[in-house]
Amino acid sequence: MRTRYVRPLTDEERSALEALHRQGHIHFERRRAHFILLSASGHHLKASATLVGMSRKAAGNALRAFEAQGVTGLHEPQRPGRSSRVSAEVLKQLVAAASQSPRLQGLTTNNWTGPLVSRYLKEKHQILLSDDQARRLLHKLGYRQVRPRPRLAKGDPAGKGPRGAS
């Protein structure tokens, strides 16, 4: 069996691979970039794959993808998923509703939560979402979960609280 190496890298490819290896957000992409850099520095396929913890098959796939498409071939492809149950129009209405107090929507609480958004979508738009899905939807819209802070009861403004009473 012949030993395979990656083709010689251009300066632009090398800097892009080094940046992806150091600063990439996706673990698999960082590992593929590291593998290509090792192969370009003279390590053969099996040794490079072993060093980065890849199988020979995955290493061969990464090498072929890099040779065919360059650095973009190492990126994780966008996988299709199921389309959202919440349409763009309903999303606009939810943003408008969430920018106001839930009490203005006829609900009995002050803060929007996952279960509350789930109930709102079910009642107003006949869309069924689990509480977790609704919580993720709120997060996607930029809302963050905030836990209420306990507050101490305020004392008597005249200063005659329990200790100061005579």
Short mmCIF file of N, CA, C and O in Angstrom, two decimals, residues 29-133:
data_model
loop_
_atom_site.label_atom_id
_atom_site.label_comp_id
_atom_site.label_asym_id
_atom_site.label_seq_id
_atom_site.Cartn_x
_atom_site.Cartn_y
_atom_site.Cartn_z
N GLU A 29 -13.77 19.88 13.09
CA GLU A 29 -13.07 20.73 12.13
C GLU A 29 -11.66 21.04 12.62
O GLU A 29 -10.72 21.05 11.81
N ARG A 30 -11.51 21.30 13.91
CA ARG A 30 -10.17 21.54 14.47
C ARG A 30 -9.29 20.32 14.28
O ARG A 30 -8.11 20.44 13.91
N ARG A 31 -9.84 19.13 14.51
CA ARG A 31 -9.06 17.91 14.39
C ARG A 31 -8.67 17.65 12.92
O ARG A 31 -7.55 17.25 12.64
N ARG A 32 -9.60 17.91 11.99
CA ARG A 32 -9.28 17.73 10.57
C ARG A 32 -8.17 18.68 10.13
O ARG A 32 -7.26 18.30 9.38
N ALA A 33 -8.25 19.93 10.59
CA ALA A 33 -7.21 20.91 10.25
C ALA A 33 -5.86 20.47 10.81
O ALA A 33 -4.83 20.57 10.13
N HIS A 34 -5.85 19.98 12.04
CA HIS A 34 -4.61 19.49 12.65
C HIS A 34 -4.05 18.32 11.84
O HIS A 34 -2.84 18.25 11.58
N PHE A 35 -4.91 17.42 11.42
CA PHE A 35 -4.49 16.28 10.62
C PHE A 35 -3.83 16.73 9.32
O PHE A 35 -2.77 16.24 8.93
N ILE A 36 -4.44 17.68 8.61
CA ILE A 36 -3.89 18.16 7.35
C ILE A 36 -2.55 18.84 7.59
O ILE A 36 -1.59 18.66 6.83
N LEU A 37 -2.44 19.63 8.66
CA LEU A 37 -1.17 20.29 8.97
C LEU A 37 -0.07 19.26 9.26
O LEU A 37 1.08 19.43 8.83
N LEU A 38 -0.41 18.21 10.00
CA LEU A 38 0.58 17.16 10.27
C LEU A 38 1.01 16.46 8.99
O LEU A 38 2.20 16.20 8.78
N SER A 39 0.05 16.16 8.14
CA SER A 39 0.36 15.49 6.89
C SER A 39 1.24 16.38 6.02
O SER A 39 2.18 15.90 5.37
N ALA A 40 0.97 17.68 6.01
CA ALA A 40 1.77 18.61 5.21
C ALA A 40 3.19 18.74 5.76
O ALA A 40 4.11 19.08 5.01
N SER A 41 3.37 18.47 7.05
CA SER A 41 4.71 18.57 7.63
C SER A 41 5.51 17.29 7.49
O SER A 41 6.62 17.19 8.01
N GLY A 42 4.96 16.28 6.81
CA GLY A 42 5.73 15.08 6.51
C GLY A 42 5.27 13.81 7.18
O GLY A 42 5.81 12.74 6.90
N HIS A 43 4.30 13.86 8.06
CA HIS A 43 3.77 12.64 8.67
C HIS A 43 2.86 11.94 7.66
O HIS A 43 2.07 12.59 6.98
N HIS A 44 2.96 10.64 7.55
CA HIS A 44 2.08 9.96 6.62
C HIS A 44 0.69 9.80 7.24
O HIS A 44 0.47 10.05 8.41
N LEU A 45 -0.24 9.38 6.40
CA LEU A 45 -1.66 9.35 6.77
C LEU A 45 -1.93 8.62 8.08
O LEU A 45 -2.59 9.15 8.96
N LYS A 46 -1.39 7.43 8.22
CA LYS A 46 -1.68 6.63 9.41
C LYS A 46 -1.12 7.28 10.67
O LYS A 46 -1.80 7.35 11.70
N ALA A 47 0.11 7.80 10.59
CA ALA A 47 0.72 8.44 11.76
C ALA A 47 -0.03 9.72 12.14
O ALA A 47 -0.29 9.98 13.32
N SER A 48 -0.40 10.52 11.14
CA SER A 48 -1.14 11.76 11.40
C SER A 48 -2.49 11.45 12.03
O SER A 48 -2.91 12.10 12.98
N ALA A 49 -3.16 10.44 11.49
CA ALA A 49 -4.48 10.06 12.01
C ALA A 49 -4.37 9.59 13.45
O ALA A 49 -5.20 9.94 14.30
N THR A 50 -3.35 8.79 13.75
CA THR A 50 -3.16 8.29 15.11
C THR A 50 -2.89 9.43 16.08
O THR A 50 -3.43 9.45 17.18
N LEU A 51 -2.07 10.40 15.65
CA LEU A 51 -1.73 11.53 16.53
C LEU A 51 -2.95 12.37 16.91
O LEU A 51 -3.04 12.87 18.02
N VAL A 52 -3.89 12.53 15.98
CA VAL A 52 -5.06 13.37 16.27
C VAL A 52 -6.27 12.56 16.71
O VAL A 52 -7.31 13.12 17.02
N GLY A 53 -6.14 11.22 16.74
CA GLY A 53 -7.23 10.39 17.22
C GLY A 53 -8.32 10.14 16.20
O GLY A 53 -9.50 10.03 16.55
N MET A 54 -7.94 10.03 14.92
CA MET A 54 -8.91 9.76 13.86
C MET A 54 -8.70 8.34 13.34
O MET A 54 -7.59 7.81 13.41
N SER A 55 -9.74 7.76 12.81
CA SER A 55 -9.58 6.47 12.14
C SER A 55 -8.93 6.72 10.78
O SER A 55 -8.97 7.84 10.27
N ARG A 56 -8.38 5.67 10.19
CA ARG A 56 -7.77 5.82 8.86
C ARG A 56 -8.81 6.21 7.83
O ARG A 56 -8.55 7.00 6.92
N LYS A 57 -10.01 5.68 7.97
CA LYS A 57 -11.07 6.00 7.02
C LYS A 57 -11.46 7.48 7.12
O LYS A 57 -11.59 8.17 6.10
N ALA A 58 -11.62 7.99 8.35
CA ALA A 58 -11.97 9.40 8.53
C ALA A 58 -10.84 10.29 8.03
O ALA A 58 -11.08 11.35 7.43
N ALA A 59 -9.59 9.86 8.24
CA ALA A 59 -8.45 10.63 7.77
C ALA A 59 -8.42 10.67 6.24
O ALA A 59 -8.18 11.72 5.65
N GLY A 60 -8.68 9.53 5.61
CA GLY A 60 -8.73 9.50 4.15
C GLY A 60 -9.84 10.38 3.61
O GLY A 60 -9.65 11.09 2.61
N ASN A 61 -10.98 10.37 4.27
CA ASN A 61 -12.09 11.24 3.86
C ASN A 61 -11.72 12.71 3.98
O ASN A 61 -12.02 13.52 3.11
N ALA A 62 -11.06 13.07 5.09
CA ALA A 62 -10.64 14.47 5.30
C ALA A 62 -9.62 14.87 4.25
O ALA A 62 -9.67 15.98 3.71
N LEU A 63 -8.70 13.98 3.94
CA LEU A 63 -7.68 14.27 2.94
C LEU A 63 -8.30 14.48 1.57
O LEU A 63 -7.98 15.45 0.87
N ARG A 64 -9.21 13.60 1.18
CA ARG A 64 -9.89 13.75 -0.11
C ARG A 64 -10.72 15.04 -0.16
O ARG A 64 -10.73 15.74 -1.17
N ALA A 65 -11.41 15.35 0.93
CA ALA A 65 -12.23 16.58 0.96
C ALA A 65 -11.35 17.81 0.85
O ALA A 65 -11.69 18.76 0.14
N PHE A 66 -10.20 17.79 1.52
CA PHE A 66 -9.29 18.94 1.44
C PHE A 66 -8.72 19.07 0.03
O PHE A 66 -8.63 20.18 -0.50
N GLU A 67 -8.33 17.97 -0.57
CA GLU A 67 -7.77 18.03 -1.92
C GLU A 67 -8.79 18.48 -2.95
O GLU A 67 -8.46 19.14 -3.92
N ALA A 68 -10.06 18.15 -2.73
CA ALA A 68 -11.10 18.53 -3.68
C ALA A 68 -11.59 19.96 -3.48
O ALA A 68 -11.82 20.69 -4.45
N GLN A 69 -11.74 20.38 -2.21
CA GLN A 69 -12.39 21.67 -1.94
C GLN A 69 -11.54 22.65 -1.16
O GLN A 69 -11.98 23.76 -0.88
N GLY A 70 -10.37 22.26 -0.75
CA GLY A 70 -9.53 23.14 0.05
C GLY A 70 -10.01 23.16 1.49
O GLY A 70 -10.62 22.21 1.98
N VAL A 71 -9.75 24.25 2.17
CA VAL A 71 -10.08 24.37 3.60
C VAL A 71 -11.59 24.26 3.83
O VAL A 71 -12.03 23.70 4.83
N THR A 72 -12.39 24.73 2.89
CA THR A 72 -13.84 24.65 3.06
C THR A 72 -14.33 23.20 3.10
O THR A 72 -15.39 22.92 3.65
N GLY A 73 -13.58 22.28 2.53
CA GLY A 73 -13.96 20.87 2.55
C GLY A 73 -13.86 20.26 3.93
O GLY A 73 -14.42 19.19 4.18
N LEU A 74 -13.15 20.92 4.85
CA LEU A 74 -13.00 20.40 6.21
C LEU A 74 -14.14 20.80 7.12
O LEU A 74 -14.28 20.27 8.22
N HIS A 75 -14.94 21.77 6.70
CA HIS A 75 -16.04 22.25 7.54
C HIS A 75 -17.16 21.23 7.60
O HIS A 75 -17.42 20.50 6.64
N GLU A 76 -17.82 21.20 8.73
CA GLU A 76 -18.95 20.30 8.94
C GLU A 76 -20.11 20.77 8.06
O GLU A 76 -20.47 21.95 8.09
N PRO A 77 -20.70 19.89 7.26
CA PRO A 77 -21.81 20.33 6.40
C PRO A 77 -23.04 20.68 7.23
O PRO A 77 -23.26 20.12 8.30
N GLN A 78 -23.82 21.61 6.73
CA GLN A 78 -25.07 21.99 7.39
C GLN A 78 -26.07 20.87 7.13
O GLN A 78 -26.38 20.55 5.99
N ARG A 79 -26.55 20.28 8.19
CA ARG A 79 -27.48 19.17 8.03
C ARG A 79 -28.91 19.69 8.06
O ARG A 79 -29.25 20.51 8.90
N PRO A 80 -29.73 19.19 7.15
CA PRO A 80 -31.11 19.66 7.15
C PRO A 80 -31.87 19.11 8.35
O PRO A 80 -31.60 18.01 8.82
N GLY A 81 -32.76 19.88 8.84
CA GLY A 81 -33.59 19.43 9.94
C GLY A 81 -35.05 19.67 9.61
O GLY A 81 -35.39 20.20 8.55
N ARG A 82 -35.88 19.28 10.52
CA ARG A 82 -37.30 19.49 10.31
C ARG A 82 -37.60 20.98 10.37
O ARG A 82 -37.02 21.70 11.17
N SER A 83 -38.51 21.44 9.54
CA SER A 83 -38.86 22.85 9.55
C SER A 83 -39.62 23.18 10.84
O SER A 83 -40.28 22.33 11.43
N SER A 84 -39.51 24.42 11.24
CA SER A 84 -40.10 24.86 12.49
C SER A 84 -41.62 24.87 12.41
O SER A 84 -42.20 25.16 11.36
N ARG A 85 -42.25 24.57 13.52
CA ARG A 85 -43.72 24.66 13.57
C ARG A 85 -44.16 26.11 13.66
O ARG A 85 -45.30 26.44 13.37
N VAL A 86 -43.25 26.97 14.11
CA VAL A 86 -43.57 28.38 14.32
C VAL A 86 -43.18 29.15 13.06
O VAL A 86 -42.01 29.27 12.73
N SER A 87 -44.18 29.68 12.36
CA SER A 87 -43.92 30.42 11.13
C SER A 87 -43.32 31.78 11.45
O SER A 87 -43.31 32.23 12.60
N ALA A 88 -42.82 32.46 10.43
CA ALA A 88 -42.22 33.78 10.61
C ALA A 88 -43.25 34.78 11.15
O ALA A 88 -42.93 35.62 11.99
N GLU A 89 -44.47 34.67 10.69
CA GLU A 89 -45.53 35.58 11.13
C GLU A 89 -45.85 35.37 12.62
O GLU A 89 -45.97 36.32 13.38
N VAL A 90 -45.96 34.11 13.03
CA VAL A 90 -46.23 33.80 14.43
C VAL A 90 -45.04 34.23 15.29
O VAL A 90 -45.21 34.74 16.40
N LEU A 91 -43.84 34.08 14.76
CA LEU A 91 -42.64 34.49 15.47
C LEU A 91 -42.65 36.00 15.72
O LEU A 91 -42.30 36.47 16.80
N LYS A 92 -43.07 36.77 14.70
CA LYS A 92 -43.19 38.23 14.86
C LYS A 92 -44.18 38.57 15.97
O LYS A 92 -43.94 39.45 16.79
N GLN A 93 -45.32 37.88 15.96
CA GLN A 93 -46.34 38.14 16.98
C GLN A 93 -45.83 37.75 18.37
O GLN A 93 -46.13 38.42 19.35
N LEU A 94 -45.06 36.68 18.44
CA LEU A 94 -44.50 36.25 19.72
C LEU A 94 -43.49 37.28 20.24
O LEU A 94 -43.48 37.59 21.43
N VAL A 95 -42.66 37.81 19.35
CA VAL A 95 -41.70 38.85 19.76
C VAL A 95 -42.44 40.07 20.28
O VAL A 95 -42.07 40.66 21.30
N ALA A 96 -43.50 40.46 19.58
CA ALA A 96 -44.30 41.62 20.02
C ALA A 96 -44.93 41.33 21.39
O ALA A 96 -44.94 42.20 22.27
N ALA A 97 -45.44 40.13 21.58
CA ALA A 97 -46.07 39.77 22.86
C ALA A 97 -45.02 39.68 23.97
O ALA A 97 -45.25 40.15 25.09
N ALA A 98 -43.86 39.11 23.66
CA ALA A 98 -42.82 38.92 24.68
C ALA A 98 -42.16 40.23 25.08
O ALA A 98 -41.55 40.32 26.15
N SER A 99 -42.30 41.27 24.26
CA SER A 99 -41.72 42.57 24.63
C SER A 99 -42.60 43.29 25.65
O SER A 99 -42.20 44.31 26.19
N GLN A 100 -43.78 42.76 25.91
CA GLN A 100 -44.69 43.31 26.90
C GLN A 100 -44.85 42.32 28.05
O GLN A 100 -44.44 41.18 27.96
N SER A 101 -45.50 42.77 29.09
CA SER A 101 -45.76 41.90 30.22
C SER A 101 -46.76 40.82 29.84
O SER A 101 -47.71 41.08 29.09
N PRO A 102 -46.59 39.61 30.35
CA PRO A 102 -47.58 38.55 30.07
C PRO A 102 -48.97 38.92 30.57
O PRO A 102 -49.97 38.43 30.04
N ARG A 103 -49.05 39.77 31.56
CA ARG A 103 -50.37 40.19 32.08
C ARG A 103 -51.19 40.91 31.01
O ARG A 103 -52.42 40.83 31.01
N LEU A 104 -50.52 41.63 30.09
CA LEU A 104 -51.24 42.31 29.01
C LEU A 104 -51.82 41.32 28.01
O LEU A 104 -52.70 41.66 27.22
N GLN A 105 -51.33 40.09 28.02
CA GLN A 105 -51.85 39.03 27.15
C GLN A 105 -52.92 38.20 27.86
O GLN A 105 -53.35 37.17 27.36
N GLY A 106 -53.30 38.62 29.06
CA GLY A 106 -54.33 37.90 29.80
C GLY A 106 -53.79 36.78 30.66
O GLY A 106 -54.55 35.92 31.12
N LEU A 107 -52.48 36.73 30.87
CA LEU A 107 -51.88 35.69 31.69
C LEU A 107 -51.65 36.22 33.11
O LEU A 107 -51.71 37.42 33.35
N THR A 108 -51.40 35.32 34.04
CA THR A 108 -51.38 35.72 35.45
C THR A 108 -49.98 35.77 36.06
O THR A 108 -49.82 35.53 37.24
N THR A 109 -48.98 36.08 35.28
CA THR A 109 -47.62 36.15 35.80
C THR A 109 -46.90 37.35 35.20
O THR A 109 -47.38 37.96 34.24
N ASN A 110 -45.74 37.66 35.75
CA ASN A 110 -45.00 38.83 35.29
C ASN A 110 -43.88 38.53 34.31
O ASN A 110 -43.40 39.43 33.65
N ASN A 111 -43.41 37.29 34.25
CA ASN A 111 -42.26 36.94 33.43
C ASN A 111 -42.61 35.86 32.42
O ASN A 111 -43.35 34.93 32.73
N TRP A 112 -42.01 35.97 31.23
CA TRP A 112 -42.18 34.94 30.21
C TRP A 112 -41.27 33.77 30.54
O TRP A 112 -40.09 33.96 30.78
N THR A 113 -41.82 32.58 30.53
CA THR A 113 -41.06 31.36 30.77
C THR A 113 -41.37 30.38 29.64
O THR A 113 -42.30 30.60 28.86
N GLY A 114 -40.63 29.28 29.59
CA GLY A 114 -40.89 28.27 28.58
C GLY A 114 -42.31 27.74 28.64
O GLY A 114 -43.02 27.71 27.63
N PRO A 115 -42.77 27.30 29.83
CA PRO A 115 -44.15 26.80 29.91
C PRO A 115 -45.19 27.86 29.54
O PRO A 115 -46.21 27.54 28.92
N LEU A 116 -44.90 29.11 29.87
CA LEU A 116 -45.84 30.18 29.55
C LEU A 116 -45.90 30.43 28.04
O LEU A 116 -46.98 30.61 27.48
N VAL A 117 -44.76 30.43 27.38
CA VAL A 117 -44.73 30.60 25.92
C VAL A 117 -45.43 29.43 25.25
O VAL A 117 -46.18 29.60 24.30
N SER A 118 -45.20 28.23 25.77
CA SER A 118 -45.85 27.04 25.24
C SER A 118 -47.37 27.18 25.33
O SER A 118 -48.10 26.91 24.37
N ARG A 119 -47.86 27.62 26.49
CA ARG A 119 -49.29 27.81 26.68
C ARG A 119 -49.84 28.92 25.78
O ARG A 119 -50.91 28.78 25.17
N TYR A 120 -49.07 30.02 25.66
CA TYR A 120 -49.48 31.14 24.81
C TYR A 120 -49.62 30.68 23.36
O TYR A 120 -50.62 30.98 22.70
N LEU A 121 -48.63 29.94 22.84
CA LEU A 121 -48.70 29.48 21.45
C LEU A 121 -49.85 28.50 21.23
O LEU A 121 -50.47 28.49 20.17
N LYS A 122 -50.14 27.69 22.24
CA LYS A 122 -51.23 26.73 22.11
C LYS A 122 -52.57 27.45 22.07
O LYS A 122 -53.44 27.14 21.24
N GLU A 123 -52.75 28.44 22.96
CA GLU A 123 -54.04 29.13 23.04
C GLU A 123 -54.26 30.10 21.89
O GLU A 123 -55.35 30.16 21.33
N LYS A 124 -53.25 30.86 21.52
CA LYS A 124 -53.43 31.92 20.52
C LYS A 124 -53.24 31.43 19.08
O LYS A 124 -53.85 31.97 18.17
N HIS A 125 -52.37 30.43 18.88
CA HIS A 125 -52.03 30.03 17.51
C HIS A 125 -52.21 28.53 17.24
O HIS A 125 -51.84 28.07 16.16
N GLN A 126 -52.70 27.78 18.21
CA GLN A 126 -52.92 26.34 18.08
C GLN A 126 -51.64 25.60 17.65
O GLN A 126 -51.66 24.68 16.85
N ILE A 127 -50.51 26.04 18.23
CA ILE A 127 -49.21 25.40 17.96
C ILE A 127 -48.78 24.69 19.22
O ILE A 127 -48.69 25.31 20.29
N LEU A 128 -48.51 23.40 19.12
CA LEU A 128 -48.07 22.62 20.28
C LEU A 128 -46.56 22.54 20.33
O LEU A 128 -45.93 22.02 19.41
N LEU A 129 -45.97 23.09 21.38
CA LEU A 129 -44.54 22.99 21.63
C LEU A 129 -44.35 22.51 23.05
O LEU A 129 -45.11 22.88 23.95
N SER A 130 -43.31 21.72 23.27
CA SER A 130 -43.00 21.33 24.64
C SER A 130 -42.42 22.54 25.36
O SER A 130 -42.01 23.53 24.74
N ASP A 131 -42.36 22.47 26.67
CA ASP A 131 -41.81 23.57 27.45
C ASP A 131 -40.35 23.82 27.09
O ASP A 131 -39.90 24.96 27.01
N ASP A 132 -39.60 22.73 26.86
CA ASP A 132 -38.20 22.88 26.48
C ASP A 132 -38.04 23.54 25.12
O ASP A 132 -37.16 24.39 24.93
N GLN A 133 -38.89 23.16 24.17
CA GLN A 133 -38.84 23.79 22.85
C GLN A 133 -39.15 25.27 22.96
O GLN A 133 -38.51 26.10 22.31
#
